[in-house]
JSON list of C-alpha atoms in Angstrom, two decimals:
[
{"chain": "A", "resi": 1, "resn": "GLN", "atom": "CA", "xyz": [0.00, 0.00, 0.00]},
{"chain": "A", "resi": 2, "resn": "SER", "atom": "CA", "xyz": [2.53, 2.61, -1.12]},
{"chain": "A", "resi": 3, "resn": "ALA", "atom": "CA", "xyz": [1.24, 6.15, -1.51]},
{"chain": "A", "resi": 4, "resn": "LEU", "atom": "CA", "xyz": [0.60, 7.49, -4.98]},
{"chain": "A", "resi": 5, "resn": "THR", "atom": "CA", "xyz": [3.19, 10.02, -6.18]},
{"chain": "A", "resi": 6, "resn": "GLN", "atom": "CA", "xyz": [2.22, 13.68, -6.58]},
{"chain": "A", "resi": 7, "resn": "PRO", "atom": "CA", "xyz": [4.41, 16.77, -6.99]},
{"chain": "A", "resi": 8, "resn": "ALA", "atom": "CA", "xyz": [4.88, 18.57, -3.69]},
{"chain": "A", "resi": 9, "resn": "SER", "atom": "CA", "xyz": [3.76, 21.88, -5.15]},
{"chain": "A", "resi": 10, "resn": "VAL", "atom": "CA", "xyz": [2.58, 23.57, -8.31]},
{"chain": "A", "resi": 11, "resn": "SER", "atom": "CA", "xyz": [1.89, 27.21, -8.99]},
{"chain": "A", "resi": 12, "resn": "GLY", "atom": "CA", "xyz": [0.12, 29.37, -11.50]},
{"chain": "A", "resi": 13, "resn": "SER", "atom": "CA", "xyz": [-1.19, 32.86, -12.06]},
{"chain": "A", "resi": 14, "resn": "PRO", "atom": "CA", "xyz": [-4.87, 33.78, -12.05]},
{"chain": "A", "resi": 15, "resn": "GLY", "atom": "CA", "xyz": [-6.51, 32.80, -15.32]},
{"chain": "A", "resi": 16, "resn": "GLN", "atom": "CA", "xyz": [-3.89, 30.22, -16.20]},
{"chain": "A", "resi": 17, "resn": "SER", "atom": "CA", "xyz": [-4.29, 26.44, -16.29]},
{"chain": "A", "resi": 18, "resn": "ILE", "atom": "CA", "xyz": [-2.34, 23.99, -14.18]},
{"chain": "A", "resi": 19, "resn": "THR", "atom": "CA", "xyz": [-2.14, 20.21, -14.09]},
{"chain": "A", "resi": 20, "resn": "ILE", "atom": "CA", "xyz": [-1.37, 18.01, -11.09]},
{"chain": "A", "resi": 21, "resn": "SER", "atom": "CA", "xyz": [-0.14, 14.50, -11.79]},
{"chain": "A", "resi": 22, "resn": "CYS", "atom": "CA", "xyz": [-0.72, 11.39, -9.71]},
{"chain": "A", "resi": 23, "resn": "THR", "atom": "CA", "xyz": [1.42, 8.37, -10.48]},
{"chain": "A", "resi": 24, "resn": "GLY", "atom": "CA", "xyz": [0.63, 4.91, -9.21]},
{"chain": "A", "resi": 25, "resn": "THR", "atom": "CA", "xyz": [1.23, 1.40, -10.45]},
{"chain": "A", "resi": 26, "resn": "SER", "atom": "CA", "xyz": [-0.45, -1.21, -12.61]},
{"chain": "A", "resi": 27, "resn": "SER", "atom": "CA", "xyz": [-2.04, -2.53, -9.39]},
{"chain": "A", "resi": 28, "resn": "ASP", "atom": "CA", "xyz": [-3.95, 0.63, -8.56]},
{"chain": "A", "resi": 29, "resn": "VAL", "atom": "CA", "xyz": [-4.26, 3.61, -10.93]},
{"chain": "A", "resi": 30, "resn": "GLY", "atom": "CA", "xyz": [-3.46, 1.48, -13.96]},
{"chain": "A", "resi": 31, "resn": "SER", "atom": "CA", "xyz": [-5.97, -1.23, -13.15]},
{"chain": "A", "resi": 32, "resn": "TYR", "atom": "CA", "xyz": [-9.08, 0.72, -12.21]},
{"chain": "A", "resi": 33, "resn": "ASN", "atom": "CA", "xyz": [-10.90, 3.80, -13.47]},
{"chain": "A", "resi": 34, "resn": "LEU", "atom": "CA", "xyz": [-11.57, 4.63, -9.83]},
{"chain": "A", "resi": 35, "resn": "VAL", "atom": "CA", "xyz": [-9.37, 7.67, -9.23]},
{"chain": "A", "resi": 36, "resn": "SER", "atom": "CA", "xyz": [-10.79, 10.56, -7.22]},
{"chain": "A", "resi": 37, "resn": "TRP", "atom": "CA", "xyz": [-9.43, 14.00, -6.38]},
{"chain": "A", "resi": 38, "resn": "TYR", "atom": "CA", "xyz": [-9.90, 16.07, -3.23]},
{"chain": "A", "resi": 39, "resn": "GLN", "atom": "CA", "xyz": [-9.37, 19.73, -2.40]},
{"chain": "A", "resi": 40, "resn": "GLN", "atom": "CA", "xyz": [-8.44, 20.65, 1.15]},
{"chain": "A", "resi": 41, "resn": "HIS", "atom": "CA", "xyz": [-8.16, 24.17, 2.52]},
{"chain": "A", "resi": 42, "resn": "PRO", "atom": "CA", "xyz": [-6.18, 24.68, 5.76]},
{"chain": "A", "resi": 43, "resn": "GLY", "atom": "CA", "xyz": [-8.03, 23.41, 8.81]},
{"chain": "A", "resi": 44, "resn": "LYS", "atom": "CA", "xyz": [-10.92, 22.08, 6.74]},
{"chain": "A", "resi": 45, "resn": "ALA", "atom": "CA", "xyz": [-12.13, 18.64, 5.74]},
{"chain": "A", "resi": 46, "resn": "PRO", "atom": "CA", "xyz": [-11.34, 17.43, 2.21]},
{"chain": "A", "resi": 47, "resn": "LYS", "atom": "CA", "xyz": [-13.87, 18.06, -0.56]},
{"chain": "A", "resi": 48, "resn": "LEU", "atom": "CA", "xyz": [-14.51, 15.68, -3.44]},
{"chain": "A", "resi": 49, "resn": "MET", "atom": "CA", "xyz": [-13.72, 17.35, -6.77]},
{"chain": "A", "resi": 50, "resn": "ILE", "atom": "CA", "xyz": [-13.49, 14.45, -9.24]},
{"chain": "A", "resi": 51, "resn": "TYR", "atom": "CA", "xyz": [-14.51, 10.79, -9.04]},
{"chain": "A", "resi": 52, "resn": "GLU", "atom": "CA", "xyz": [-14.15, 7.82, -11.38]},
{"chain": "A", "resi": 53, "resn": "VAL", "atom": "CA", "xyz": [-11.28, 9.65, -13.13]},
{"chain": "A", "resi": 54, "resn": "THR", "atom": "CA", "xyz": [-13.36, 12.22, -15.03]},
{"chain": "A", "resi": 55, "resn": "LYS", "atom": "CA", "xyz": [-16.71, 12.79, -13.29]},
{"chain": "A", "resi": 56, "resn": "ARG", "atom": "CA", "xyz": [-17.55, 15.96, -11.38]},
{"chain": "A", "resi": 57, "resn": "PRO", "atom": "CA", "xyz": [-19.96, 15.98, -8.43]},
{"chain": "A", "resi": 58, "resn": "SER", "atom": "CA", "xyz": [-22.85, 18.37, -8.58]},
{"chain": "A", "resi": 59, "resn": "GLY", "atom": "CA", "xyz": [-21.73, 21.85, -7.56]},
{"chain": "A", "resi": 60, "resn": "VAL", "atom": "CA", "xyz": [-18.08, 21.49, -8.55]},
{"chain": "A", "resi": 61, "resn": "SER", "atom": "CA", "xyz": [-16.95, 24.02, -11.14]},
{"chain": "A", "resi": 62, "resn": "ASP", "atom": "CA", "xyz": [-16.36, 22.77, -14.67]},
{"chain": "A", "resi": 63, "resn": "ARG", "atom": "CA", "xyz": [-12.94, 24.43, -14.45]},
{"chain": "A", "resi": 64, "resn": "PHE", "atom": "CA", "xyz": [-11.88, 21.19, -12.76]},
{"chain": "A", "resi": 65, "resn": "SER", "atom": "CA", "xyz": [-11.31, 18.16, -14.98]},
{"chain": "A", "resi": 66, "resn": "GLY", "atom": "CA", "xyz": [-9.65, 14.77, -14.63]},
{"chain": "A", "resi": 67, "resn": "SER", "atom": "CA", "xyz": [-7.97, 12.30, -16.94]},
{"chain": "A", "resi": 68, "resn": "LYS", "atom": "CA", "xyz": [-5.85, 9.17, -16.85]},
{"chain": "A", "resi": 69, "resn": "SER", "atom": "CA", "xyz": [-3.20, 7.54, -18.99]},
{"chain": "A", "resi": 70, "resn": "ASP", "atom": "CA", "xyz": [-1.74, 4.18, -18.01]},
{"chain": "A", "resi": 71, "resn": "ASN", "atom": "CA", "xyz": [-0.55, 4.47, -14.39]},
{"chain": "A", "resi": 72, "resn": "THR", "atom": "CA", "xyz": [-0.86, 8.27, -14.16]},
{"chain": "A", "resi": 73, "resn": "ALA", "atom": "CA", "xyz": [-3.95, 10.31, -13.41]},
{"chain": "A", "resi": 74, "resn": "SER", "atom": "CA", "xyz": [-4.13, 14.07, -13.76]},
{"chain": "A", "resi": 75, "resn": "LEU", "atom": "CA", "xyz": [-6.21, 16.92, -12.41]},
{"chain": "A", "resi": 76, "resn": "THR", "atom": "CA", "xyz": [-6.41, 20.08, -14.51]},
{"chain": "A", "resi": 77, "resn": "ILE", "atom": "CA", "xyz": [-7.69, 23.38, -13.20]},
{"chain": "A", "resi": 78, "resn": "SER", "atom": "CA", "xyz": [-8.38, 25.99, -15.85]},
{"chain": "A", "resi": 79, "resn": "GLY", "atom": "CA", "xyz": [-9.01, 29.69, -15.33]},
{"chain": "A", "resi": 80, "resn": "LEU", "atom": "CA", "xyz": [-7.13, 29.60, -12.04]},
{"chain": "A", "resi": 81, "resn": "GLN", "atom": "CA", "xyz": [-8.70, 31.63, -9.24]},
{"chain": "A", "resi": 82, "resn": "ALA", "atom": "CA", "xyz": [-7.36, 32.75, -5.88]},
{"chain": "A", "resi": 83, "resn": "GLU", "atom": "CA", "xyz": [-9.79, 30.47, -4.02]},
{"chain": "A", "resi": 84, "resn": "ASP", "atom": "CA", "xyz": [-8.30, 27.44, -5.80]},
{"chain": "A", "resi": 85, "resn": "GLU", "atom": "CA", "xyz": [-5.20, 27.77, -3.61]},
{"chain": "A", "resi": 86, "resn": "ALA", "atom": "CA", "xyz": [-5.32, 24.65, -1.46]},
{"chain": "A", "resi": 87, "resn": "ASP", "atom": "CA", "xyz": [-3.86, 21.17, -1.05]},
{"chain": "A", "resi": 88, "resn": "TYR", "atom": "CA", "xyz": [-5.00, 18.57, -3.58]},
{"chain": "A", "resi": 89, "resn": "TYR", "atom": "CA", "xyz": [-4.96, 14.81, -3.07]},
{"chain": "A", "resi": 90, "resn": "CYS", "atom": "CA", "xyz": [-5.57, 11.98, -5.49]},
{"chain": "A", "resi": 91, "resn": "CYS", "atom": "CA", "xyz": [-6.93, 8.64, -4.36]},
{"chain": "A", "resi": 92, "resn": "SER", "atom": "CA", "xyz": [-7.28, 5.31, -6.12]},
{"chain": "A", "resi": 93, "resn": "TYR", "atom": "CA", "xyz": [-8.93, 2.01, -5.39]},
{"chain": "A", "resi": 94, "resn": "ALA", "atom": "CA", "xyz": [-6.00, -0.36, -5.05]},
{"chain": "A", "resi": 95, "resn": "GLY", "atom": "CA", "xyz": [-7.69, -3.72, -5.32]},
{"chain": "A", "resi": 96, "resn": "THR", "atom": "CA", "xyz": [-7.96, -6.25, -2.48]},
{"chain": "A", "resi": 97, "resn": "ARG", "atom": "CA", "xyz": [-10.60, -3.90, -1.03]},
{"chain": "A", "resi": 98, "resn": "THR", "atom": "CA", "xyz": [-8.16, -1.14, -0.14]},
{"chain": "A", "resi": 99, "resn": "TRP", "atom": "CA", "xyz": [-7.67, 2.51, -1.11]},
{"chain": "A", "resi": 100, "resn": "VAL", "atom": "CA", "xyz": [-4.50, 4.56, -1.44]},
{"chain": "A", "resi": 101, "resn": "PHE", "atom": "CA", "xyz": [-4.00, 8.33, -1.39]},
{"chain": "A", "resi": 102, "resn": "GLY", "atom": "CA", "xyz": [-1.33, 10.45, -2.98]},
{"chain": "A", "resi": 103, "resn": "GLY", "atom": "CA", "xyz": [1.05, 12.46, -0.86]},
{"chain": "A", "resi": 104, "resn": "GLY", "atom": "CA", "xyz": [-0.69, 15.72, -1.72]},
{"chain": "A", "resi": 105, "resn": "THR", "atom": "CA", "xyz": [0.14, 18.77, -3.83]},
{"chain": "A", "resi": 106, "resn": "LYS", "atom": "CA", "xyz": [0.10, 22.35, -2.59]},
{"chain": "A", "resi": 107, "resn": "LEU", "atom": "CA", "xyz": [-1.31, 24.68, -5.23]},
{"chain": "A", "resi": 108, "resn": "VAL", "atom": "CA", "xyz": [-0.07, 28.24, -5.00]},
{"chain": "A", "resi": 109, "resn": "VAL", "atom": "CA", "xyz": [-1.91, 30.93, -6.93]},
{"chain": "A", "resi": 110, "resn": "LEU", "atom": "CA", "xyz": [0.62, 33.66, -7.62]},
{"chain": "B", "resi": 1, "resn": "GLU", "atom": "CA", "xyz": [-29.12, 17.61, 5.05]},
{"chain": "B", "resi": 2, "resn": "VAL", "atom": "CA", "xyz": [-26.49, 14.95, 4.54]},
{"chain": "B", "resi": 3, "resn": "GLN", "atom": "CA", "xyz": [-23.99, 15.24, 7.38]},
{"chain": "B", "resi": 4, "resn": "LEU", "atom": "CA", "xyz": [-21.36, 13.33, 9.37]},
{"chain": "B", "resi": 5, "resn": "VAL", "atom": "CA", "xyz": [-20.27, 14.34, 12.88]},
{"chain": "B", "resi": 6, "resn": "GLU", "atom": "CA", "xyz": [-17.29, 12.67, 14.53]},
{"chain": "B", "resi": 7, "resn": "SER", "atom": "CA", "xyz": [-16.58, 12.48, 18.25]},
{"chain": "B", "resi": 8, "resn": "GLY", "atom": "CA", "xyz": [-14.45, 10.54, 20.70]},
{"chain": "B", "resi": 9, "resn": "GLY", "atom": "CA", "xyz": [-10.99, 11.92, 20.06]},
{"chain": "B", "resi": 10, "resn": "GLY", "atom": "CA", "xyz": [-8.63, 12.93, 22.82]},
{"chain": "B", "resi": 11, "resn": "LEU", "atom": "CA", "xyz": [-5.25, 12.50, 24.46]},
{"chain": "B", "resi": 12, "resn": "ILE", "atom": "CA", "xyz": [-4.28, 8.91, 25.18]},
{"chain": "B", "resi": 13, "resn": "GLN", "atom": "CA", "xyz": [-1.10, 7.18, 26.32]},
{"chain": "B", "resi": 14, "resn": "PRO", "atom": "CA", "xyz": [0.73, 4.72, 24.05]},
{"chain": "B", "resi": 15, "resn": "GLY", "atom": "CA", "xyz": [-0.80, 1.26, 24.35]},
{"chain": "B", "resi": 16, "resn": "GLY", "atom": "CA", "xyz": [-4.20, 2.66, 25.24]},
{"chain": "B", "resi": 17, "resn": "SER", "atom": "CA", "xyz": [-7.57, 2.31, 23.52]},
{"chain": "B", "resi": 18, "resn": "LEU", "atom": "CA", "xyz": [-10.08, 4.78, 22.14]},
{"chain": "B", "resi": 19, "resn": "ARG", "atom": "CA", "xyz": [-13.36, 4.50, 20.26]},
{"chain": "B", "resi": 20, "resn": "LEU", "atom": "CA", "xyz": [-14.31, 7.10, 17.69]},
{"chain": "B", "resi": 21, "resn": "SER", "atom": "CA", "xyz": [-17.92, 7.67, 16.67]},
{"chain": "B", "resi": 22, "resn": "CYS", "atom": "CA", "xyz": [-19.36, 9.16, 13.49]},
{"chain": "B", "resi": 23, "resn": "ALA", "atom": "CA", "xyz": [-23.06, 10.04, 13.57]},
{"chain": "B", "resi": 24, "resn": "ALA", "atom": "CA", "xyz": [-24.72, 10.23, 10.18]},
{"chain": "B", "resi": 25, "resn": "SER", "atom": "CA", "xyz": [-27.81, 12.20, 9.19]},
{"chain": "B", "resi": 26, "resn": "GLY", "atom": "CA", "xyz": [-29.64, 12.51, 5.90]},
{"chain": "B", "resi": 27, "resn": "PHE", "atom": "CA", "xyz": [-28.70, 9.00, 4.77]},
{"chain": "B", "resi": 28, "resn": "THR", "atom": "CA", "xyz": [-28.16, 5.55, 6.28]},
{"chain": "B", "resi": 29, "resn": "VAL", "atom": "CA", "xyz": [-24.71, 4.13, 7.05]},
{"chain": "B", "resi": 30, "resn": "SER", "atom": "CA", "xyz": [-26.09, 0.64, 6.43]},
{"chain": "B", "resi": 31, "resn": "GLY", "atom": "CA", "xyz": [-26.91, 1.59, 2.85]},
{"chain": "B", "resi": 32, "resn": "SER", "atom": "CA", "xyz": [-23.50, 3.02, 2.12]},
{"chain": "B", "resi": 33, "resn": "TYR", "atom": "CA", "xyz": [-19.84, 2.16, 1.97]},
{"chain": "B", "resi": 34, "resn": "MET", "atom": "CA", "xyz": [-18.22, 4.08, 4.84]},
{"chain": "B", "resi": 35, "resn": "SER", "atom": "CA", "xyz": [-14.58, 4.80, 5.52]},
{"chain": "B", "resi": 36, "resn": "TRP", "atom": "CA", "xyz": [-12.18, 6.30, 8.04]},
{"chain": "B", "resi": 37, "resn": "VAL", "atom": "CA", "xyz": [-9.32, 8.46, 6.78]},
{"chain": "B", "resi": 38, "resn": "ARG", "atom": "CA", "xyz": [-6.67, 10.07, 8.95]},
{"chain": "B", "resi": 39, "resn": "GLN", "atom": "CA", "xyz": [-4.23, 12.95, 8.61]},
{"chain": "B", "resi": 40, "resn": "ALA", "atom": "CA", "xyz": [-1.16, 13.23, 10.82]},
{"chain": "B", "resi": 41, "resn": "PRO", "atom": "CA", "xyz": [-0.07, 16.77, 11.74]},
{"chain": "B", "resi": 42, "resn": "GLY", "atom": "CA", "xyz": [1.32, 18.51, 8.68]},
{"chain": "B", "resi": 43, "resn": "LYS", "atom": "CA", "xyz": [1.01, 15.34, 6.59]},
{"chain": "B", "resi": 44, "resn": "GLY", "atom": "CA", "xyz": [-1.23, 13.97, 3.86]},
{"chain": "B", "resi": 45, "resn": "LEU", "atom": "CA", "xyz": [-4.35, 11.87, 3.93]},
{"chain": "B", "resi": 46, "resn": "GLU", "atom": "CA", "xyz": [-4.12, 8.17, 4.75]},
{"chain": "B", "resi": 47, "resn": "TRP", "atom": "CA", "xyz": [-6.91, 5.66, 4.18]},
{"chain": "B", "resi": 48, "resn": "VAL", "atom": "CA", "xyz": [-7.54, 3.62, 7.34]},
{"chain": "B", "resi": 49, "resn": "SER", "atom": "CA", "xyz": [-10.64, 1.41, 7.12]},
{"chain": "B", "resi": 50, "resn": "VAL", "atom": "CA", "xyz": [-13.77, 0.63, 5.11]},
{"chain": "B", "resi": 51, "resn": "ILE", "atom": "CA", "xyz": [-17.06, -1.10, 5.87]},
{"chain": "B", "resi": 52, "resn": "TYR", "atom": "CA", "xyz": [-19.28, -2.26, 3.04]},
{"chain": "B", "resi": 53, "resn": "MET", "atom": "CA", "xyz": [-23.07, -2.36, 2.87]},
{"chain": "B", "resi": 54, "resn": "GLY", "atom": "CA", "xyz": [-23.07, -6.07, 3.63]},
{"chain": "B", "resi": 55, "resn": "GLY", "atom": "CA", "xyz": [-20.99, -5.46, 6.76]},
{"chain": "B", "resi": 56, "resn": "SER", "atom": "CA", "xyz": [-17.65, -6.81, 5.63]},
{"chain": "B", "resi": 57, "resn": "THR", "atom": "CA", "xyz": [-14.62, -4.71, 6.52]},
{"chain": "B", "resi": 58, "resn": "ASP", "atom": "CA", "xyz": [-11.04, -4.02, 5.53]},
{"chain": "B", "resi": 59, "resn": "HIS", "atom": "CA", "xyz": [-8.20, -2.10, 7.11]},
{"chain": "B", "resi": 60, "resn": "ALA", "atom": "CA", "xyz": [-4.88, -0.61, 6.02]},
{"chain": "B", "resi": 61, "resn": "ASP", "atom": "CA", "xyz": [-1.83, -2.71, 6.87]},
{"chain": "B", "resi": 62, "resn": "SER", "atom": "CA", "xyz": [-0.66, 0.02, 9.27]},
{"chain": "B", "resi": 63, "resn": "VAL", "atom": "CA", "xyz": [-3.66, -0.56, 11.56]},
{"chain": "B", "resi": 64, "resn": "LYS", "atom": "CA", "xyz": [-4.65, -4.16, 10.81]},
{"chain": "B", "resi": 65, "resn": "GLY", "atom": "CA", "xyz": [-5.09, -6.17, 13.98]},
{"chain": "B", "resi": 66, "resn": "ARG", "atom": "CA", "xyz": [-5.30, -3.01, 16.12]},
{"chain": "B", "resi": 67, "resn": "PHE", "atom": "CA", "xyz": [-8.23, -1.02, 14.68]},
{"chain": "B", "resi": 68, "resn": "THR", "atom": "CA", "xyz": [-11.74, -2.26, 13.96]},
{"chain": "B", "resi": 69, "resn": "ILE", "atom": "CA", "xyz": [-14.41, -0.46, 11.97]},
{"chain": "B", "resi": 70, "resn": "SER", "atom": "CA", "xyz": [-18.05, -1.21, 12.77]},
{"chain": "B", "resi": 71, "resn": "ARG", "atom": "CA", "xyz": [-21.50, 0.38, 12.64]},
{"chain": "B", "resi": 72, "resn": "ASP", "atom": "CA", "xyz": [-24.73, 0.47, 14.62]},
{"chain": "B", "resi": 73, "resn": "ASN", "atom": "CA", "xyz": [-27.59, 0.61, 12.17]},
{"chain": "B", "resi": 74, "resn": "SER", "atom": "CA", "xyz": [-30.13, 1.48, 14.89]},
{"chain": "B", "resi": 75, "resn": "LYS", "atom": "CA", "xyz": [-28.10, 4.56, 15.82]},
{"chain": "B", "resi": 76, "resn": "ASN", "atom": "CA", "xyz": [-27.02, 5.29, 12.23]},
{"chain": "B", "resi": 77, "resn": "THR", "atom": "CA", "xyz": [-23.49, 5.60, 13.55]},
{"chain": "B", "resi": 78, "resn": "LEU", "atom": "CA", "xyz": [-20.07, 4.44, 12.38]},
{"chain": "B", "resi": 79, "resn": "TYR", "atom": "CA", "xyz": [-17.32, 3.51, 14.83]},
{"chain": "B", "resi": 80, "resn": "LEU", "atom": "CA", "xyz": [-13.57, 3.00, 14.88]},
{"chain": "B", "resi": 81, "resn": "GLN", "atom": "CA", "xyz": [-12.24, 0.99, 17.81]},
{"chain": "B", "resi": 82, "resn": "MET", "atom": "CA", "xyz": [-8.54, 1.73, 18.19]},
{"chain": "B", "resi": 83, "resn": "ASN", "atom": "CA", "xyz": [-6.43, -0.53, 20.43]},
{"chain": "B", "resi": 84, "resn": "SER", "atom": "CA", "xyz": [-2.71, -0.69, 21.14]},
{"chain": "B", "resi": 85, "resn": "LEU", "atom": "CA", "xyz": [-2.35, 2.93, 20.09]},
{"chain": "B", "resi": 86, "resn": "ARG", "atom": "CA", "xyz": [1.06, 4.18, 19.00]},
{"chain": "B", "resi": 87, "resn": "VAL", "atom": "CA", "xyz": [2.56, 7.65, 18.83]},
{"chain": "B", "resi": 88, "resn": "GLU", "atom": "CA", "xyz": [2.36, 7.42, 15.04]},
{"chain": "B", "resi": 89, "resn": "ASP", "atom": "CA", "xyz": [-1.43, 7.06, 15.23]},
{"chain": "B", "resi": 90, "resn": "THR", "atom": "CA", "xyz": [-1.62, 10.73, 16.25]},
{"chain": "B", "resi": 91, "resn": "ALA", "atom": "CA", "xyz": [-3.83, 12.40, 13.64]},
{"chain": "B", "resi": 92, "resn": "VAL", "atom": "CA", "xyz": [-7.12, 14.01, 12.78]},
{"chain": "B", "resi": 93, "resn": "TYR", "atom": "CA", "xyz": [-9.53, 11.19, 12.00]},
{"chain": "B", "resi": 94, "resn": "TYR", "atom": "CA", "xyz": [-12.25, 11.78, 9.41]},
{"chain": "B", "resi": 95, "resn": "CYS", "atom": "CA", "xyz": [-15.18, 9.56, 8.56]},
{"chain": "B", "resi": 96, "resn": "ALA", "atom": "CA", "xyz": [-16.44, 9.68, 5.00]},
{"chain": "B", "resi": 97, "resn": "ARG", "atom": "CA", "xyz": [-19.17, 8.19, 2.85]},
{"chain": "B", "resi": 98, "resn": "ILE", "atom": "CA", "xyz": [-18.04, 6.43, -0.30]},
{"chain": "B", "resi": 99, "resn": "LEU", "atom": "CA", "xyz": [-20.35, 6.98, -3.26]},
{"chain": "B", "resi": 100, "resn": "ALA", "atom": "CA", "xyz": [-19.46, 5.90, -6.79]},
{"chain": "B", "resi": 101, "resn": "TRP", "atom": "CA", "xyz": [-15.94, 5.16, -5.51]},
{"chain": "B", "resi": 102, "resn": "GLY", "atom": "CA", "xyz": [-15.43, 8.74, -4.37]},
{"chain": "B", "resi": 103, "resn": "MET", "atom": "CA", "xyz": [-15.63, 9.99, -0.78]},
{"chain": "B", "resi": 104, "resn": "ASP", "atom": "CA", "xyz": [-18.41, 12.51, -1.22]},
{"chain": "B", "resi": 105, "resn": "VAL", "atom": "CA", "xyz": [-19.37, 13.41, 2.35]},
{"chain": "B", "resi": 106, "resn": "TRP", "atom": "CA", "xyz": [-16.84, 14.06, 5.11]},
{"chain": "B", "resi": 107, "resn": "GLY", "atom": "CA", "xyz": [-17.12, 14.86, 8.78]},
{"chain": "B", "resi": 108, "resn": "GLN", "atom": "CA", "xyz": [-15.29, 17.74, 10.42]},
{"chain": "B", "resi": 109, "resn": "GLY", "atom": "CA", "xyz": [-12.71, 15.40, 11.96]},
{"chain": "B", "resi": 110, "resn": "THR", "atom": "CA", "xyz": [-11.77, 14.45, 15.50]},
{"chain": "B", "resi": 111, "resn": "THR", "atom": "CA", "xyz": [-8.24, 14.73, 16.88]},
{"chain": "B", "resi": 112, "resn": "VAL", "atom": "CA", "xyz": [-6.42, 11.80, 18.44]},
{"chain": "B", "resi": 113, "resn": "SER", "atom": "CA", "xyz": [-3.15, 12.51, 20.26]},
{"chain": "B", "resi": 114, "resn": "VAL", "atom": "CA", "xyz": [-1.07, 9.57, 21.46]},
{"chain": "B", "resi": 115, "resn": "SER", "atom": "CA", "xyz": [1.60, 10.68, 23.88]},
{"chain": "B", "resi": 116, "resn": "SER", "atom": "CA", "xyz": [3.07, 9.80, 27.25]}
]
């Protein structure tokens, strides 16, 4: 149950687009289209932003989108806004009835 | 309103036990997959345990044999029994509902501190 690999931080200016990667293995990300993404502001509970790789829950802005290629999933945020500054975590079903999170990425809006 | 409210956290000595509770409203825990996720101070999220609709359970290797997830359908409440606690179990513990393989509803978290 090794954690998925995410960059420690990414940054972008308002209006720009950024992409956060999430690399796993053929046993988790590569085997299942069951990757989800979470946004977490300081001191707050995580919020679901993307599930099943590409789907957005009701109420989540369409500026957030997800994709996957082989063992790597990605979260793209377009039209970056100040309120997007937060920590982002990916999560994948890892088989054998377990889940695994990524180490988290701090998004800085310049 | 769909909501989860955790309780039961606190300061405990290494080797001790603690039971966390997560009261659900707006939906039934028995009709959902439910999970516990923890976050150590300044660290990332770590999946801990899951209970399925049928009642079967699974736990992360880091807590297997020490933690047990369960639920009380009559109280619509999820539990996490934590035994043989270690310093490294210090974290904020969140309960979450799993829907369509995403954790769509989260509680506010309860803090567990393991220290002598």
